[in-house]
């Protein structure tokens, strides 16, 4: 059933034949709206093209699902594999097609599309557009060829449409649009329809443990300290630097957008603060998403990876994060106290004892003890479970009890599906929750703990052997002239840390010995293969086999396991078979057998239409997400007769609640800003009634004084010759062809073997962005590209193009050294120029600066030949390179021979090449001319004597 506000949006779009821009709230079923428009399209109207960017793949899958559910044929995708004549027939068919912007712009420039057959264009991700994007290039060409073609753009990210200066207005100018349609969640029609038959909502606030509260408080304090340090730089807008804004990924974009133009002037501390804020946001997210052991393992990784470079590790409250994280997993107890206890309370363990030659390791449930004479401490396992785990299980039991009561009361439940949907953030959380429901949660934590200990053994085994320490060390750390780097071994500075590390290693050794015992008892053939393997890979293979044995022994199959389906695809089938039988678990009373309903876990990151596929009757939102909540509202509005119950699980007084509420406030604020912009938006209209695109060649006429006009034939304008540029097909991934077209140049797309842009018969340009430049130097590809350009073109050019919103510098001036180093980018460029003297390097600040440079280079130059440019560097069938002019430009063998002659040095061989066209001409020169060319009588005489020397003969 189509929603009424969807019908209203469709009618508003169809009223204006020119099209419009639609901005929806996130989660209001944008895919269903586009699918309805595709169904209403008629082949008699013309061909409809849907521009498919890499970011819109998930939206495409949702559109295809909606079309299949409505029994409508899905639109095919036009790819580059199809031949040109086949693509031409598809463009004339009048059907809708998915197509990438790169293929479409090439077909438009090569005139493979009949303009009259094009009905319109759908832009799926309008929030990612700019004036220089390929989509804007396509719309400008389409409007010039077919003014009646419609353009309809869509976006469900209002926050992105208000970032920057007048983002929405500039997007509409680039797409030649005049109508803006705003549909927020608080719009009257939307709110009335979604709230007419609301689902039954149960909001459960789960209290965090004391250690979780301590960790969260410490992370917020450290984040606030980093933000205060950032404010001291006076480089960033202070209004954006709040802890609430730091909870979102967009915070990194805001900070980098402000700092990128001056990035090369910032100190290392400021750059590290930007990275630290990103790390702290991850910590806050992982605290409420993952279990205690995984969180501790991530902290250990951060301590090793970031070490002394990080700023947040040295903050006042950072030690609390590590301290509370350890207390959630284990704690240290004196061995004497353990020996005095006769029994240790434990909920799931059995006593086991392992003996070795030098140590005795005893594990009593959650207690791991080592020999007191060696360390004097014991690792006591805490293994704090996530508070939401227990609540989730209680909810599932409550759902099953309600269903049993309904079955006894003989209520009609034929319309309701028995599946319970649990929505988690990612796939890892889904798999872990499945284990928690299938098995005892303590077993899951125990397994994670054993994996954590085994990983410590792996790290110790793969560490490189360190040099022997001096018997009498000069000092420690900085006093010894060495900057301390935190590693597994160096983190044991004090005696307490050393004892803790030894206790962890002893616990890990006990687990490994237990795994070996199980492997030998089970006669595992993989274990025998590991024994016969080489010493180098022994530790890794042992640990893998141990993990398999641990997993096999910890998961005990029972008859009471609920049916659980994990995954995110829309093609998975869910069975509705019920479960029965007793269940061995600490949370379930032993006097009564209880079963759980069928459960399906869904990862929110997969972004699949799971609600329309499964049609669940109960939804448990384990990790709250604003978009998914809106999808639930739309699902209930489309199925008003279906009973739906939704459970929300929040950690009380946590950043999880704060982030969820802040996301709603940010979206509402974005729509309020868009409403104000719409009331004052100015879109110019030309004589034909079409909106003018920005930065076109007609926007900025050439400024000329009256005197200059009258001196040129009475002000008569000369007929300007159309300039053209040959562009490689692969370059349409960038925005430079669009900017060149705006400057009035004719773009000829072809496949080039040498160069990226051909400006004239003698000028070839290889364009490199900063990232591509570094990668090309690393792979050695740039050397080959410059060599080919120097071989076939008289003026080879390397264009290094910077981004307009970033710093126009490779590195700060303080980082540039006087010496030539193999890892420095400036040194690599210098060596490249020394190898290829005719190479010209051009530095460009932005795309528009590059277009101005190209215009200057093309002045007084002939237009390039398309046929010749295509044939350059392409081998023929006989293996001979066609149009090979290397003898005229760069005879590599002759140059190498010249440089080996006596008297020819690196200082004079270039001047010899300029004066002499060939080696035969050089051999005929007298000594006087050689001395003038080579810069000395002595070197000229040595060369002349070598050339005139008689060839020795045998008698």
mmCIF file of N, CA, C and O in Angstrom, residues 656-699:
data_model
loop_
_atom_site.group_PDB
_atom_site.id
_atom_site.type_symbol
_atom_site.label_atom_id
_atom_site.label_comp_id
_atom_site.label_asym_id
_atom_site.label_seq_id
_atom_site.Cartn_x
_atom_site.Cartn_y
_atom_site.Cartn_z
ATOM 1 N N UNK A 656 25.024 6.548 24.378
ATOM 2 C CA UNK A 656 24.151 5.916 23.387
ATOM 3 C C UNK A 656 22.832 6.667 23.286
ATOM 4 O O UNK A 656 22.342 6.956 22.185
ATOM 5 N N UNK A 657 22.237 6.997 24.430
ATOM 6 C CA UNK A 657 20.998 7.790 24.437
ATOM 7 C C UNK A 657 21.264 9.190 23.912
ATOM 8 O O UNK A 657 20.489 9.736 23.120
ATOM 9 N N UNK A 658 22.371 9.774 24.348
ATOM 10 C CA UNK A 658 22.706 11.132 23.926
ATOM 11 C C UNK A 658 22.901 11.208 22.412
ATOM 12 O O UNK A 658 22.443 12.149 21.759
ATOM 13 N N UNK A 659 23.551 10.217 21.857
ATOM 14 C CA UNK A 659 23.800 10.213 20.411
ATOM 15 C C UNK A 659 22.505 10.029 19.637
ATOM 16 O O UNK A 659 22.287 10.672 18.598
ATOM 17 N N UNK A 660 21.605 9.167 20.119
ATOM 18 C CA UNK A 660 20.333 8.942 19.434
ATOM 19 C C UNK A 660 19.469 10.204 19.443
ATOM 20 O O UNK A 660 18.905 10.599 18.411
ATOM 21 N N UNK A 661 19.380 10.842 20.605
ATOM 22 C CA UNK A 661 18.586 12.063 20.692
ATOM 23 C C UNK A 661 19.227 13.196 19.898
ATOM 24 O O UNK A 661 18.527 14.009 19.276
ATOM 25 N N UNK A 662 20.562 13.249 19.899
ATOM 26 C CA UNK A 662 21.243 14.312 19.151
ATOM 27 C C UNK A 662 21.056 14.135 17.649
ATOM 28 O O UNK A 662 20.967 15.128 16.909
ATOM 29 N N UNK A 663 20.994 12.887 17.164
ATOM 30 C CA UNK A 663 20.792 12.669 15.732
ATOM 31 C C UNK A 663 19.429 13.186 15.278
ATOM 32 O O UNK A 663 19.302 13.763 14.184
ATOM 33 N N UNK A 664 18.401 13.029 16.136
ATOM 34 C CA UNK A 664 17.073 13.563 15.804
ATOM 35 C C UNK A 664 17.102 15.089 15.815
ATOM 36 O O UNK A 664 16.543 15.740 14.920
ATOM 37 N N UNK A 665 17.767 15.670 16.809
ATOM 38 C CA UNK A 665 17.846 17.140 16.868
ATOM 39 C C UNK A 665 18.623 17.694 15.676
ATOM 40 O O UNK A 665 18.242 18.738 15.121
ATOM 41 N N UNK A 666 19.688 17.015 15.271
ATOM 42 C CA UNK A 666 20.472 17.501 14.132
ATOM 43 C C UNK A 666 19.665 17.460 12.843
ATOM 44 O O UNK A 666 19.740 18.369 12.013
ATOM 45 N N UNK A 667 18.883 16.396 12.652
ATOM 46 C CA UNK A 667 18.077 16.319 11.435
ATOM 47 C C UNK A 667 16.987 17.386 11.437
ATOM 48 O O UNK A 667 16.740 18.041 10.409
ATOM 49 N N UNK A 668 16.325 17.570 12.574
ATOM 50 C CA UNK A 668 15.295 18.613 12.641
ATOM 51 C C UNK A 668 15.897 19.990 12.416
ATOM 52 O O UNK A 668 15.310 20.832 11.720
ATOM 53 N N UNK A 669 17.075 20.237 12.978
ATOM 54 C CA UNK A 669 17.745 21.518 12.757
ATOM 55 C C UNK A 669 18.136 21.724 11.308
ATOM 56 O O UNK A 669 18.070 22.841 10.776
ATOM 57 N N UNK A 670 18.548 20.621 10.640
ATOM 58 C CA UNK A 670 18.906 20.728 9.224
ATOM 59 C C UNK A 670 17.685 21.094 8.382
ATOM 60 O O UNK A 670 17.769 21.946 7.476
ATOM 61 N N UNK A 671 16.527 20.479 8.676
ATOM 62 C CA UNK A 671 15.317 20.811 7.920
ATOM 63 C C UNK A 671 14.852 22.243 8.197
ATOM 64 O O UNK A 671 14.377 22.932 7.287
ATOM 65 N N UNK A 672 14.980 22.689 9.433
ATOM 66 C CA UNK A 672 14.616 24.078 9.731
ATOM 67 C C UNK A 672 15.499 25.051 8.966
ATOM 68 O O UNK A 672 15.026 26.085 8.457
ATOM 69 N N UNK A 673 16.789 24.718 8.856
ATOM 70 C CA UNK A 673 17.692 25.568 8.070
ATOM 71 C C UNK A 673 17.320 25.543 6.587
ATOM 72 O O UNK A 673 17.355 26.588 5.906
ATOM 73 N N UNK A 674 16.938 24.357 6.068
ATOM 74 C CA UNK A 674 16.539 24.260 4.665
ATOM 75 C C UNK A 674 15.247 25.032 4.391
ATOM 76 O O UNK A 674 15.090 25.641 3.318
ATOM 77 N N UNK A 675 14.337 25.028 5.350
ATOM 78 C CA UNK A 675 13.088 25.779 5.171
ATOM 79 C C UNK A 675 13.372 27.275 5.102
ATOM 80 O O UNK A 675 12.787 27.997 4.274
ATOM 81 N N UNK A 676 14.281 27.745 5.942
ATOM 82 C CA UNK A 676 14.648 29.169 5.886
ATOM 83 C C UNK A 676 15.363 29.490 4.570
ATOM 84 O O UNK A 676 15.125 30.541 3.967
ATOM 85 N N UNK A 677 16.239 28.592 4.117
ATOM 86 C CA UNK A 677 16.919 28.829 2.846
ATOM 87 C C UNK A 677 15.936 28.850 1.674
ATOM 88 O O UNK A 677 16.082 29.644 0.745
ATOM 89 N N UNK A 678 14.943 27.992 1.724
ATOM 90 C CA UNK A 678 13.979 27.928 0.628
ATOM 91 C C UNK A 678 13.196 29.223 0.492
ATOM 92 O O UNK A 678 12.872 29.658 -0.628
ATOM 93 N N UNK A 679 12.914 29.870 1.613
ATOM 94 C CA UNK A 679 12.148 31.117 1.562
ATOM 95 C C UNK A 679 12.942 32.264 0.953
ATOM 96 O O UNK A 679 12.355 33.206 0.417
ATOM 97 N N UNK A 680 14.270 32.188 1.029
ATOM 98 C CA UNK A 680 15.104 33.279 0.509
ATOM 99 C C UNK A 680 16.024 32.837 -0.617
ATOM 100 O O UNK A 680 16.972 33.535 -0.944
ATOM 101 N N UNK A 681 15.759 31.674 -1.203
ATOM 102 C CA UNK A 681 16.630 31.139 -2.240
ATOM 103 C C UNK A 681 16.428 31.898 -3.550
ATOM 104 O O UNK A 681 15.297 32.185 -3.947
ATOM 105 N N UNK A 682 17.555 32.238 -4.207
ATOM 106 C CA UNK A 682 17.510 32.973 -5.471
ATOM 107 C C UNK A 682 18.104 32.093 -6.571
ATOM 108 O O UNK A 682 19.304 31.820 -6.578
ATOM 109 N N UNK A 683 17.243 31.666 -7.490
ATOM 110 C CA UNK A 683 17.666 30.845 -8.621
ATOM 111 C C UNK A 683 17.427 31.649 -9.895
ATOM 112 O O UNK A 683 16.277 31.916 -10.256
ATOM 113 N N UNK A 684 18.471 32.089 -10.594
ATOM 114 C CA UNK A 684 18.263 32.890 -11.808
ATOM 115 C C UNK A 684 17.672 32.051 -12.936
ATOM 116 O O UNK A 684 17.917 30.857 -13.049
ATOM 117 N N UNK A 685 16.885 32.698 -13.785
ATOM 118 C CA UNK A 685 16.227 32.038 -14.902
ATOM 119 C C UNK A 685 16.600 32.781 -16.171
ATOM 120 O O UNK A 685 16.559 34.010 -16.225
ATOM 121 N N UNK A 686 16.975 32.044 -17.215
ATOM 122 C CA UNK A 686 17.351 32.696 -18.459
ATOM 123 C C UNK A 686 16.125 32.855 -19.353
ATOM 124 O O UNK A 686 14.978 32.610 -18.950
ATOM 125 N N UNK A 687 16.323 33.242 -20.600
ATOM 126 C CA UNK A 687 15.217 33.583 -21.494
ATOM 127 C C UNK A 687 14.370 32.374 -21.849
ATOM 128 O O UNK A 687 13.181 32.514 -22.120
ATOM 129 N N UNK A 688 14.974 31.209 -21.874
ATOM 130 C CA UNK A 688 14.227 30.007 -22.240
ATOM 131 C C UNK A 688 13.478 29.403 -21.066
ATOM 132 O O UNK A 688 12.854 28.361 -21.214
ATOM 133 N N UNK A 689 13.598 30.028 -19.898
ATOM 134 C CA UNK A 689 12.917 29.504 -18.721
ATOM 135 C C UNK A 689 13.680 28.429 -17.999
ATOM 136 O O UNK A 689 13.170 27.788 -17.098
ATOM 137 N N UNK A 690 14.936 28.197 -18.384
ATOM 138 C CA UNK A 690 15.755 27.178 -17.745
ATOM 139 C C UNK A 690 16.649 27.819 -16.711
ATOM 140 O O UNK A 690 17.130 28.933 -16.888
ATOM 141 N N UNK A 691 16.886 27.105 -15.630
ATOM 142 C CA UNK A 691 17.800 27.604 -14.600
ATOM 143 C C UNK A 691 19.214 27.544 -15.135
ATOM 144 O O UNK A 691 19.637 26.564 -15.736
ATOM 145 N N UNK A 692 19.953 28.615 -14.910
ATOM 146 C CA UNK A 692 21.324 28.668 -15.418
ATOM 147 C C UNK A 692 22.256 27.941 -14.479
ATOM 148 O O UNK A 692 22.193 28.127 -13.259
ATOM 149 N N UNK A 693 23.127 27.134 -15.034
ATOM 150 C CA UNK A 693 24.128 26.457 -14.233
ATOM 151 C C UNK A 693 25.237 27.408 -13.857
ATOM 152 O O UNK A 693 25.504 28.404 -14.526
ATOM 153 N N UNK A 694 25.903 27.116 -12.759
ATOM 154 C CA UNK A 694 26.968 27.987 -12.276
ATOM 155 C C UNK A 694 28.261 27.702 -13.018
ATOM 156 O O UNK A 694 28.483 26.611 -13.540
ATOM 157 N N UNK A 695 29.088 28.715 -13.098
ATOM 158 C CA UNK A 695 30.427 28.618 -13.669
ATOM 159 C C UNK A 695 30.413 28.247 -15.154
ATOM 160 O O UNK A 695 31.331 27.612 -15.655
ATOM 161 N N UNK A 696 29.336 28.576 -15.868
ATOM 162 C CA UNK A 696 29.335 28.310 -17.303
ATOM 163 C C UNK A 696 30.118 29.388 -18.008
ATOM 164 O O UNK A 696 30.434 30.429 -17.445
ATOM 165 N N UNK A 697 30.396 29.113 -19.269
ATOM 166 C CA UNK A 697 31.204 30.079 -20.017
ATOM 167 C C UNK A 697 30.455 31.381 -20.238
ATOM 168 O O UNK A 697 31.064 32.417 -20.463
ATOM 169 N N UNK A 698 29.100 31.365 -20.153
ATOM 170 C CA UNK A 698 28.333 32.590 -20.341
ATOM 171 C C UNK A 698 28.210 33.399 -19.065
ATOM 172 O O UNK A 698 27.782 34.539 -19.109
ATOM 173 N N UNK A 699 28.573 32.824 -17.942
ATOM 174 C CA UNK A 699 28.444 33.555 -16.691
ATOM 175 C C UNK A 699 29.511 34.617 -16.541
ATOM 176 O O UNK A 699 29.280 35.643 -15.909
#
